[in-house]
Amino acid sequence: MLAQAAAVISLIIDIYCLLIIIWAVVSMIVAFTPRFDARHPLVVALDRLASPVVKPIRRLLPTVGAMDISPLLAIFLLRTVQRLIVTLCGRTTLF
């Protein structure tokens, strides 16, 4: 039972990491391409889903020029939590 819960949590973290990657790419496209609208419902939805994890990390990190590394750190932290959960539940693999 615990292993199944860990598998579900692991899958949710995988999906959330993918969402952060998509959000980062879409954010760059919106920032660098004037014909894309930042108010598009898809862009707004991605921002609302990714922001709770990425924005607190962004506030803690110093600025590195024009590059935002907060999505990278967010994914790293999520993967670390994922590995910790999987290890604590006694599974040796993520899948």
GROMACS .gro file of C-alpha atoms in nm:
model
   95
    1MET     CA    1   0.000   0.000   0.000
    2LEU     CA    2   0.278   0.241   0.091
    3ALA     CA    3   0.468   0.155  -0.225
    4GLN     CA    4   0.158   0.232  -0.433
    5ALA     CA    5   0.119   0.571  -0.264
    6ALA     CA    6   0.487   0.643  -0.334
    7ALA     CA    7   0.436   0.550  -0.698
    8VAL     CA    8   0.141   0.789  -0.728
    9ILE     CA    9   0.334   1.072  -0.559
   10SER     CA   10   0.632   0.999  -0.784
   11LEU     CA   11   0.409   1.022  -1.091
   12ILE     CA   12   0.261   1.352  -0.971
   13ILE     CA   13   0.611   1.494  -0.920
   14ASP     CA   14   0.710   1.377  -1.270
   15ILE     CA   15   0.409   1.552  -1.421
   16TYR     CA   16   0.475   1.869  -1.219
   17CYS     CA   17   0.839   1.877  -1.333
   18LEU     CA   18   0.723   1.846  -1.692
   19LEU     CA   19   0.476   2.128  -1.631
   20ILE     CA   20   0.759   2.350  -1.499
   21ILE     CA   21   0.967   2.278  -1.810
   22ILE     CA   22   0.673   2.364  -2.038
   23TRP     CA   23   0.606   2.679  -1.835
   24ALA     CA   24   0.970   2.790  -1.865
   25VAL     CA   25   0.972   2.739  -2.243
   26VAL     CA   26   0.638   2.914  -2.291
   27SER     CA   27   0.754   3.202  -2.069
   28MET     CA   28   1.063   3.248  -2.286
   29ILE     CA   29   0.854   3.239  -2.603
   30VAL     CA   30   0.615   3.498  -2.463
   31ALA     CA   31   0.902   3.720  -2.345
   32PHE     CA   32   1.095   3.714  -2.671
   33THR     CA   33   0.814   3.699  -2.928
   34PRO     CA   34   0.590   4.005  -2.938
   35ARG     CA   35   0.298   3.840  -3.116
   36PHE     CA   36   0.234   3.592  -2.832
   37ASP     CA   37   0.004   3.725  -2.563
   38ALA     CA   38   0.092   3.675  -2.197
   39ARG     CA   39  -0.281   3.689  -2.118
   40HIS     CA   40  -0.358   3.378  -2.322
   41PRO     CA   41  -0.553   3.129  -2.105
   42LEU     CA   42  -0.289   2.857  -2.151
   43VAL     CA   43  -0.008   3.090  -2.042
   44VAL     CA   44  -0.211   3.207  -1.741
   45ALA     CA   45  -0.296   2.848  -1.641
   46LEU     CA   46   0.067   2.737  -1.667
   47ASP     CA   47   0.176   3.037  -1.461
   48ARG     CA   48  -0.079   2.966  -1.190
   49LEU     CA   49   0.028   2.602  -1.168
   50ALA     CA   50   0.405   2.657  -1.170
   51SER     CA   51   0.425   2.978  -0.966
   52PRO     CA   52   0.362   2.832  -0.618
   53VAL     CA   53   0.689   2.638  -0.640
   54VAL     CA   54   0.903   2.859  -0.865
   55LYS     CA   55   0.833   3.208  -0.728
   56PRO     CA   56   0.950   3.144  -0.367
   57ILE     CA   57   1.272   2.998  -0.505
   58ARG     CA   58   1.313   3.298  -0.736
   59ARG     CA   59   1.289   3.533  -0.436
   60LEU     CA   60   1.566   3.345  -0.254
   61LEU     CA   61   1.809   3.323  -0.545
   62PRO     CA   62   2.039   3.607  -0.644
   63THR     CA   63   1.998   3.730  -0.998
   64VAL     CA   64   2.227   3.573  -1.255
   65GLY     CA   65   2.215   3.830  -1.533
   66ALA     CA   66   1.906   3.786  -1.745
   67MET     CA   67   1.889   3.412  -1.678
   68ASP     CA   68   1.629   3.268  -1.442
   69ILE     CA   69   1.754   2.947  -1.285
   70SER     CA   70   1.464   2.907  -1.042
   71PRO     CA   71   1.282   2.647  -1.260
   72LEU     CA   72   1.600   2.439  -1.270
   73LEU     CA   73   1.638   2.453  -0.892
   74ALA     CA   74   1.266   2.379  -0.844
   75ILE     CA   75   1.298   2.065  -1.057
   76PHE     CA   76   1.611   1.962  -0.868
   77LEU     CA   77   1.432   2.002  -0.533
   78LEU     CA   78   1.123   1.816  -0.654
   79ARG     CA   79   1.339   1.528  -0.781
   80THR     CA   80   1.523   1.518  -0.449
   81VAL     CA   81   1.193   1.493  -0.262
   82GLN     CA   82   1.082   1.225  -0.508
   83ARG     CA   83   1.394   1.016  -0.444
   84LEU     CA   84   1.354   1.061  -0.069
   85ILE     CA   85   0.994   0.940  -0.077
   86VAL     CA   86   1.080   0.643  -0.294
   87THR     CA   87   1.374   0.550  -0.070
   88LEU     CA   88   1.172   0.583   0.251
   89CYS     CA   89   0.897   0.363   0.110
   90GLY     CA   90   1.144   0.084   0.047
   91ARG     CA   91   1.135   0.087  -0.331
   92THR     CA   92   1.466   0.078  -0.511
   93THR     CA   93   1.349   0.227  -0.841
   94LEU     CA   94   1.121   0.513  -0.937
   95PHE     CA   95   0.909   0.299  -1.172
   0.00000   0.00000   0.00000
